[in-house]
XYZ file of C-alpha atoms in Angstrom:
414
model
C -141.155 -88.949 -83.164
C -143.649 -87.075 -81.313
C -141.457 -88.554 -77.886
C -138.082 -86.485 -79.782
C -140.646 -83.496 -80.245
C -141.601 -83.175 -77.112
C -138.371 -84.144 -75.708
C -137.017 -81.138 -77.868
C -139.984 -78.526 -76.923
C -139.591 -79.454 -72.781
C -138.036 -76.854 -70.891
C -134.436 -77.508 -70.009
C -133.340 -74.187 -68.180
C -135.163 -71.633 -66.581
C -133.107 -67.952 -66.362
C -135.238 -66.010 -64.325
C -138.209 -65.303 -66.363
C -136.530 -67.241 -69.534
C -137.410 -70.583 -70.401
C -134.986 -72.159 -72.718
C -136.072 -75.645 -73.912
C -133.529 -78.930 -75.706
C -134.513 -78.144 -78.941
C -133.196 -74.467 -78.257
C -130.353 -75.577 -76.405
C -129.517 -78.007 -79.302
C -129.888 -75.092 -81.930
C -128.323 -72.774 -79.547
C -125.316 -75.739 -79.482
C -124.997 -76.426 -82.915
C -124.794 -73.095 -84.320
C -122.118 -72.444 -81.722
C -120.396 -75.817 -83.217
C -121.174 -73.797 -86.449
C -119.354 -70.768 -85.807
C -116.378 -72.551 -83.988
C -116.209 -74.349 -87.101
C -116.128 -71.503 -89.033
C -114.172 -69.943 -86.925
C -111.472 -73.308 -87.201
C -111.220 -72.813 -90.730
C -110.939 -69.160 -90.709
C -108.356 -69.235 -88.526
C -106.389 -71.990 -90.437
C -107.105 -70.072 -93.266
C -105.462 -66.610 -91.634
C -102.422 -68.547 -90.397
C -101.708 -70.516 -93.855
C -101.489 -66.818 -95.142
C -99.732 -65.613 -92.291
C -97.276 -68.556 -92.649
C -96.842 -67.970 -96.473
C -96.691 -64.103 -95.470
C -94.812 -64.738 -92.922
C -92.552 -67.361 -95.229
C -92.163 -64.144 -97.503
C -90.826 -61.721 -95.054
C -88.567 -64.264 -93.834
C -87.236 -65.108 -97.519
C -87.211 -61.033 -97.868
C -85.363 -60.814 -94.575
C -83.163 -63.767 -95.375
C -82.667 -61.926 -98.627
C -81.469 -58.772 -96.581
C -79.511 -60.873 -94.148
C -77.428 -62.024 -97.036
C -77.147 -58.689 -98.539
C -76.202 -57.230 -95.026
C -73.935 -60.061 -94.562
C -72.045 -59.495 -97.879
C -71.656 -55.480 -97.628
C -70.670 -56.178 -93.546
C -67.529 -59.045 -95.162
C -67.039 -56.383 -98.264
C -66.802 -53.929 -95.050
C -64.953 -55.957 -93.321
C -62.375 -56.391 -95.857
C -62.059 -53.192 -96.756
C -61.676 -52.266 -93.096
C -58.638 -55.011 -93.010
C -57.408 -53.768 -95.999
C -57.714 -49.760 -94.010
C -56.186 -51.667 -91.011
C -53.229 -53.500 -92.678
C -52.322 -50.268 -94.283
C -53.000 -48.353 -91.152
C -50.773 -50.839 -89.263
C -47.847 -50.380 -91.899
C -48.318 -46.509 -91.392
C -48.807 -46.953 -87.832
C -45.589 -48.825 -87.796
C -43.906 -46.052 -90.204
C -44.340 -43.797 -87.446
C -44.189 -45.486 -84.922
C -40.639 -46.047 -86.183
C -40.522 -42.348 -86.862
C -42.231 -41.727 -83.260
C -39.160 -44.223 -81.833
C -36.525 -42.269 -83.665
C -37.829 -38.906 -83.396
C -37.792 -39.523 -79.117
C -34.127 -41.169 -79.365
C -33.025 -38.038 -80.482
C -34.913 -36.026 -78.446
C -33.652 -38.219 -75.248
C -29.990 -37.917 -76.861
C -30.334 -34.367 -77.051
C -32.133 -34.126 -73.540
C -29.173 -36.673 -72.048
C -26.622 -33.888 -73.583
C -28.247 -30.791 -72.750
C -29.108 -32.522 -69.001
C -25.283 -33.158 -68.784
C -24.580 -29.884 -70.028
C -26.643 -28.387 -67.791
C -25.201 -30.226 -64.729
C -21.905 -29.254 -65.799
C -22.658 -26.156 -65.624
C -24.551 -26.327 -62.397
C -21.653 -28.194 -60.613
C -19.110 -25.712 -61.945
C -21.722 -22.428 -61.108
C -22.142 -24.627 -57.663
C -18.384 -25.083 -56.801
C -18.097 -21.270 -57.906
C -21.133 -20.245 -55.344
C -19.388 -22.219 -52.516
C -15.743 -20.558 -53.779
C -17.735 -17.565 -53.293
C -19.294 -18.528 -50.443
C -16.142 -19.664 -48.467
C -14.702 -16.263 -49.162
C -17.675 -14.786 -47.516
C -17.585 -16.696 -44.982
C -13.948 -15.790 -44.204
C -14.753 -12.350 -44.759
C -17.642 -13.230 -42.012
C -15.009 -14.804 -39.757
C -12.427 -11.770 -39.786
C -15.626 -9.484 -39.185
C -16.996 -11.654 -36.543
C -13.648 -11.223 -35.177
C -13.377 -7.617 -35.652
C -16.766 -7.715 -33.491
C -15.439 -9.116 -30.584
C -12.779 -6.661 -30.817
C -15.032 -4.472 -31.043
C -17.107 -5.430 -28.186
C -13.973 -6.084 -25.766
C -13.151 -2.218 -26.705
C -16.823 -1.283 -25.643
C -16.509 -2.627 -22.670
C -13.159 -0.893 -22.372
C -14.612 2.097 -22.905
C -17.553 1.267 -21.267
C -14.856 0.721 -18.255
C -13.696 4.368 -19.183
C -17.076 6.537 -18.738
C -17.777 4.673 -15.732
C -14.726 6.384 -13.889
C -15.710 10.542 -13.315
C -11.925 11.180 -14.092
C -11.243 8.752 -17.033
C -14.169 10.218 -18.518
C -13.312 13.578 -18.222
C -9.875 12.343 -20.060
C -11.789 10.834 -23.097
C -14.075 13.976 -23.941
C -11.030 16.207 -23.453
C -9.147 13.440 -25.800
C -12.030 13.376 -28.228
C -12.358 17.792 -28.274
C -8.753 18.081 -28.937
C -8.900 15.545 -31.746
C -11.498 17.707 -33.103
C -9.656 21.171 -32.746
C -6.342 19.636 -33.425
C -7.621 18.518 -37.008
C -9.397 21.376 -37.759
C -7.180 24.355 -36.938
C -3.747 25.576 -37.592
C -1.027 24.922 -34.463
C -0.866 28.058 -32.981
C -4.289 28.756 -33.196
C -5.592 26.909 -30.408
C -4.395 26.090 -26.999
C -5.180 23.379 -24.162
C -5.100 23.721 -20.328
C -4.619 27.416 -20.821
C -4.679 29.405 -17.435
C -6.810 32.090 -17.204
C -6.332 35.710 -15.109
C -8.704 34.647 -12.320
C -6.712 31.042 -11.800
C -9.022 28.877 -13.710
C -7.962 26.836 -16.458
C -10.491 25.645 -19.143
C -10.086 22.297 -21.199
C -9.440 25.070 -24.324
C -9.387 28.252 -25.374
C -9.592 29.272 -29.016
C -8.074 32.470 -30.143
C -9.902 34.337 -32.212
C -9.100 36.609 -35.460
C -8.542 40.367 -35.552
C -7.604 41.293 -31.806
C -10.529 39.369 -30.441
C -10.471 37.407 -27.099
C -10.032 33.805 -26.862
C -13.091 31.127 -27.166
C -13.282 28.769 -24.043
C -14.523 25.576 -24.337
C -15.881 22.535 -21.513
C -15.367 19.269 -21.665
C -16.789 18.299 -18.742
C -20.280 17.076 -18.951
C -22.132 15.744 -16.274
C -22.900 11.873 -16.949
C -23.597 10.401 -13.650
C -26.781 11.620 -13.974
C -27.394 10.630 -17.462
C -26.018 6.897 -16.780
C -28.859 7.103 -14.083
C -31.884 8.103 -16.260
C -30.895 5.865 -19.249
C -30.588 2.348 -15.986
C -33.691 3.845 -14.645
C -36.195 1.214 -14.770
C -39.198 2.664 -12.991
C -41.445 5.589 -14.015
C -39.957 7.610 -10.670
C -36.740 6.354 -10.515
C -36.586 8.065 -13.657
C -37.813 11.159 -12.899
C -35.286 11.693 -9.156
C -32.601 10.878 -12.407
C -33.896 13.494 -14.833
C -33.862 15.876 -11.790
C -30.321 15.015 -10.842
C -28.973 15.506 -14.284
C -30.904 19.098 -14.594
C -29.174 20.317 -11.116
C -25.957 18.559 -12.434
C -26.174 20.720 -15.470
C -27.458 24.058 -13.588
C -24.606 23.506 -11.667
C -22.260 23.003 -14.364
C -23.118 25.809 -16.586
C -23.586 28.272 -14.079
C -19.551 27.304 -12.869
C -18.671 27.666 -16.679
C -20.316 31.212 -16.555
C -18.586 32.332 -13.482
C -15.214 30.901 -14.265
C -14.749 31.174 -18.037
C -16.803 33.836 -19.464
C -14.257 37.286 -18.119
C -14.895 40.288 -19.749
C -11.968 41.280 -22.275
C -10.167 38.537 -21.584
C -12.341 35.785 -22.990
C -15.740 35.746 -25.448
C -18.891 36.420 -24.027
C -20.203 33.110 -25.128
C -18.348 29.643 -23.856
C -19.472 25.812 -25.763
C -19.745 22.634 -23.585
C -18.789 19.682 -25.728
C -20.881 16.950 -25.117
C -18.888 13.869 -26.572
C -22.295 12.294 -28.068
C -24.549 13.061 -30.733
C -27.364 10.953 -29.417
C -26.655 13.097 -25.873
C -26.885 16.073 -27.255
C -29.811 15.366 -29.389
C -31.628 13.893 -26.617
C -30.899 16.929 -24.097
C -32.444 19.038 -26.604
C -35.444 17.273 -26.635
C -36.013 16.176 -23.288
C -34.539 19.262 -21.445
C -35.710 22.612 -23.208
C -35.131 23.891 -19.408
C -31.275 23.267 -19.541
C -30.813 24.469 -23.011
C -32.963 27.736 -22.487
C -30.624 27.908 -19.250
C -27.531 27.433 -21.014
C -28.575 30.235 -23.687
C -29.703 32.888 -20.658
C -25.841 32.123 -19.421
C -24.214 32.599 -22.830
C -22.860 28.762 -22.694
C -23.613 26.897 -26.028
C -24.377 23.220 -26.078
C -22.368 21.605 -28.966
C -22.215 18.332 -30.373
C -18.978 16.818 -32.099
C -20.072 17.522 -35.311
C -21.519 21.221 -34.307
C -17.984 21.929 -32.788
C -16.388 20.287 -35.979
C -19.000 23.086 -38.339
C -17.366 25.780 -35.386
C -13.651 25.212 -36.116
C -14.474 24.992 -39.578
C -16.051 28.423 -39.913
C -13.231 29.844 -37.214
C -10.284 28.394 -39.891
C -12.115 30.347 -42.625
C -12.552 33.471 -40.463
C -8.393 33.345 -39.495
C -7.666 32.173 -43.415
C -9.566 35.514 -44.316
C -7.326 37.586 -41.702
C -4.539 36.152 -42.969
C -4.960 37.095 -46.684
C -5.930 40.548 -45.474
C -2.845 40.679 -43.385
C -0.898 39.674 -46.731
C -3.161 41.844 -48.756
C 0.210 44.676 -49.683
C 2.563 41.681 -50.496
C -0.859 40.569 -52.997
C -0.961 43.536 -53.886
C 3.235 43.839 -54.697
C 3.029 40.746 -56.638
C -0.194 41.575 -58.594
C 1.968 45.208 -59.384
C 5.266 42.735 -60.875
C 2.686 40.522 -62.368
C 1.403 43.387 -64.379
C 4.962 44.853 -65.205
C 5.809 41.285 -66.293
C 2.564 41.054 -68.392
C 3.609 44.994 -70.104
C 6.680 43.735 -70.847
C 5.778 40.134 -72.414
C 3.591 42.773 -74.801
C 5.750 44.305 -75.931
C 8.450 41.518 -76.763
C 5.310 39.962 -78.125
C 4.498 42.917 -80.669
C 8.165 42.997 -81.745
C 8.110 39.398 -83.043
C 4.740 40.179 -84.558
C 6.336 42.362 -86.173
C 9.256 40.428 -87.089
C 6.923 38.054 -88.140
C 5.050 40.445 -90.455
C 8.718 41.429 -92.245
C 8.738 37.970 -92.885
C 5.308 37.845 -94.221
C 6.643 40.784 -96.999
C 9.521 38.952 -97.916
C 7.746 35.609 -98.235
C 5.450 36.996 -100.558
C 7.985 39.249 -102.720
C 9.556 35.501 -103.247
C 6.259 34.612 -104.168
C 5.720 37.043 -106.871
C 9.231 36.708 -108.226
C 8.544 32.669 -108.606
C 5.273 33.829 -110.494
C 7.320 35.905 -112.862
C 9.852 33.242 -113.746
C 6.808 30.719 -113.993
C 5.112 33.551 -116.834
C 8.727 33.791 -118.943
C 8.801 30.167 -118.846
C 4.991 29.406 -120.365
C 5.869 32.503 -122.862
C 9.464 30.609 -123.537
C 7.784 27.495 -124.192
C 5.238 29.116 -126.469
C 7.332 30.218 -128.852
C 7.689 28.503 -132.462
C 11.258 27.723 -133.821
C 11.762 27.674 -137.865
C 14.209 26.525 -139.651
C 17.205 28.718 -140.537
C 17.595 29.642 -143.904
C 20.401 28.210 -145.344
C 18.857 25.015 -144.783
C 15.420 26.200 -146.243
C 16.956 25.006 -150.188
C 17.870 21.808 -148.853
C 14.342 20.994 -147.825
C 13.381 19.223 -150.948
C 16.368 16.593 -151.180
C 14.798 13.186 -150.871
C 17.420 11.999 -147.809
C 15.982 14.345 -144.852
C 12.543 13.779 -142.680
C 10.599 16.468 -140.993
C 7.999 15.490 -138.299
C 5.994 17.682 -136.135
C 4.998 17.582 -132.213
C 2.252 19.352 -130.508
C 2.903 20.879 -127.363
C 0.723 22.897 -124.736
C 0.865 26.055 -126.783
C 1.041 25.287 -130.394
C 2.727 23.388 -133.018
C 6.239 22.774 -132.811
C 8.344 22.126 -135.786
C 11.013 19.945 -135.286
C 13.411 18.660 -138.218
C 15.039 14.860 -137.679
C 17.498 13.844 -140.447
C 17.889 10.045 -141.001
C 20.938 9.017 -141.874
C 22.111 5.203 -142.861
């Protein structure tokens, strides 16, 4: 015993300054077994009520499961009840949907063919249309290279001096041919001095004749407009402005005698785009033409000339004819007296007539009076038939007219 007690008292571990001995370890030990113990039962303890807890919440979650379960098949009924009846309405319009596009694709297939009809008709129309065109193309086309062999013609033409001369003389007496009177005018006309000028004019009232040039200078033109160099152009434009000093100051000396011919001569020049360009270009030439009384004209200023000439010579030819105007405007107005006074005599006439129309008149609204009074009137009976108005056989009835009561006696008889 005292071997166990000193056994248990003997140190058994040393922790640093601590001394633990077996009997503390053993106490130390078996309270340890103690708690583990404790802490075994415990702990079966917790997880028997755990396991009946957890037992419950299963049974409550099984319980849930089941309820879950049965509203998920009463769902899931209903929604294959909703889908059967939203397959039969899905196939309702699906049929509609079917039929609905069939006659949409009908109409579509009509209106496409309608359409194409009409685009293949409207089609054969445009190329109809188009082949005309194109024939009307053709014969222009044509007319174009008739054109151009005539340009070239012509072209041929104003490159001779002479021929040239020929078509702007050809082209002024067109002009003054259409525009004046014959007579009025006269070509190749040969003056006192020798000379004779393309035309002279004559003019109105006494007046000496108007000369006019056809013979402008294009040599020197032709050379400016194939110049192709800044100084070949300008030994050109210098050319053409002597050519056309030259010119005009011949046209002064020849043409422009004094009583014989105007003081003022034209030179045609047979192009607008000439003339228009001289006037821009060469201010010298025209302000040189103008100090020698020669006038620059285009075909449609000489056309505006011969058009104001014809009125001028129109105007001295009514005043020429003024006394035989002035005889007939003398019969006119005897002839308008006398268709007065043959028109105041049937007014009168007319006027007698009036009278006796209306003297008829009044006599028809005299006989229409004696006729109203006539049938006014009331008619009796004569008297020897006044005693015989009692006897039973007779009748008297009455009628009312317009103007009173009318007596009238009817007698029956068998």
């Amino acid at each position: 015993m005292n071997t166990l007690l000193s056994f248990l008292v003997s140190p058994a571990l040393t922790l640093g300054t601590f001394q633990f001995s077996f009997g503390a370890l053993v106490l130390c030990f078996g309270f340890l077994l103690l708690l583990a113990l404790f802490f075994l039962i415990f702990s079966a303890r917790r997880t028997t009520e755990d396991d009946d807890r957890l037992a419950d919440l299963a049974d409550e979650r099984q319980m849930r499961e089941d309820q879950r379960m049965a509203a998920l098949m009463k769902a899931h009924a209903e929604m294959q009840g909703r889908m059967a009846a939203m397959t039969e309405v899905f196939g309702s319009k699906q049929a509609e949907l079917n039929r609905t596009i069939n006659e949409r694709l009908d109409g579509l297939t009509h209106r496409l063919g309608t359409t194409i009809t009409e685009q293949t008709r409207s089609t054969h129309e445009n190329l109809r249309t188009l082949q005309e065109r194109l024939a009307v193309i053709d014969a222009a086309q044509n007319n174009i290279q008739s054109l151009a062999k005539d340009v070239v013609g012509l072209q041929a033409i104003l490159s001779n001096k002479q021929t040239r001369g020929a078509f702007g003389q050809a082209r002024m007496e067109t002009i003054i041919a259409d525009g004046l009177p014959m007579g009025a005018y006269a070509f190749q006309d040969t003056l006192s001095n020798g000379n004779r000028p393309d035309c002279t004019i004559r003019m109105p009232n006494g007046q000496p004749p108007l000369v006019i040039d056809a013979k402008f200078p294009l040599e020197a033109w032709n050379a400016i407009r194939d110049a192709t160099t800044p100084e070949q152009k300008k030994i050109a434009s210098q050319q053409f402005r002597r050519d056309m000093e030259v010119h005009l100051k011949d046209i002064s000396d020849k043409y422009l005698l004094a009583g014989e011919t105007q003081d003022t001569a034209f030179l045609f020049v047979p192009s607008e785009s000439i003339f228009a360009e001289v006037h821009e270009n060469f201010e010298g030439i025209v302000q040189r033409a103008h100090r020698l009384r020669v006038v620059i004209v285009s075909p449609s200023l000489l056309m505006l000339s011969i058009q104001v000439i014809q009125a001028v010579l129109k105007d001295q030819r009514m005043r020429e004819q003024a006394h035989l105007i002035q005889a007939e405007v003398i019969h006119l107005m005897d002839d308008l007296g006398r268709l007065d006074d043959r028109t105041r005599k049937l007014q009168s006439h007319f006027l007698a007539a009036q009278k006796d129309v209306d003297m008829i008149l009044t006599s028809a609204d005299k006989l229409n009076k004696r006729g109203a009074k006539i049938e006014a009137m009331d008619f009796e009976p004569a008297p020897e038939l006044a005693g015989r108005s009692n006897a039973p056989g007779p009748r008297e009835t009455s009628a009312e007219s317009r103007t009173g009561l009318l007596k009238l006696r009817v007698v029956d008889e068998d």
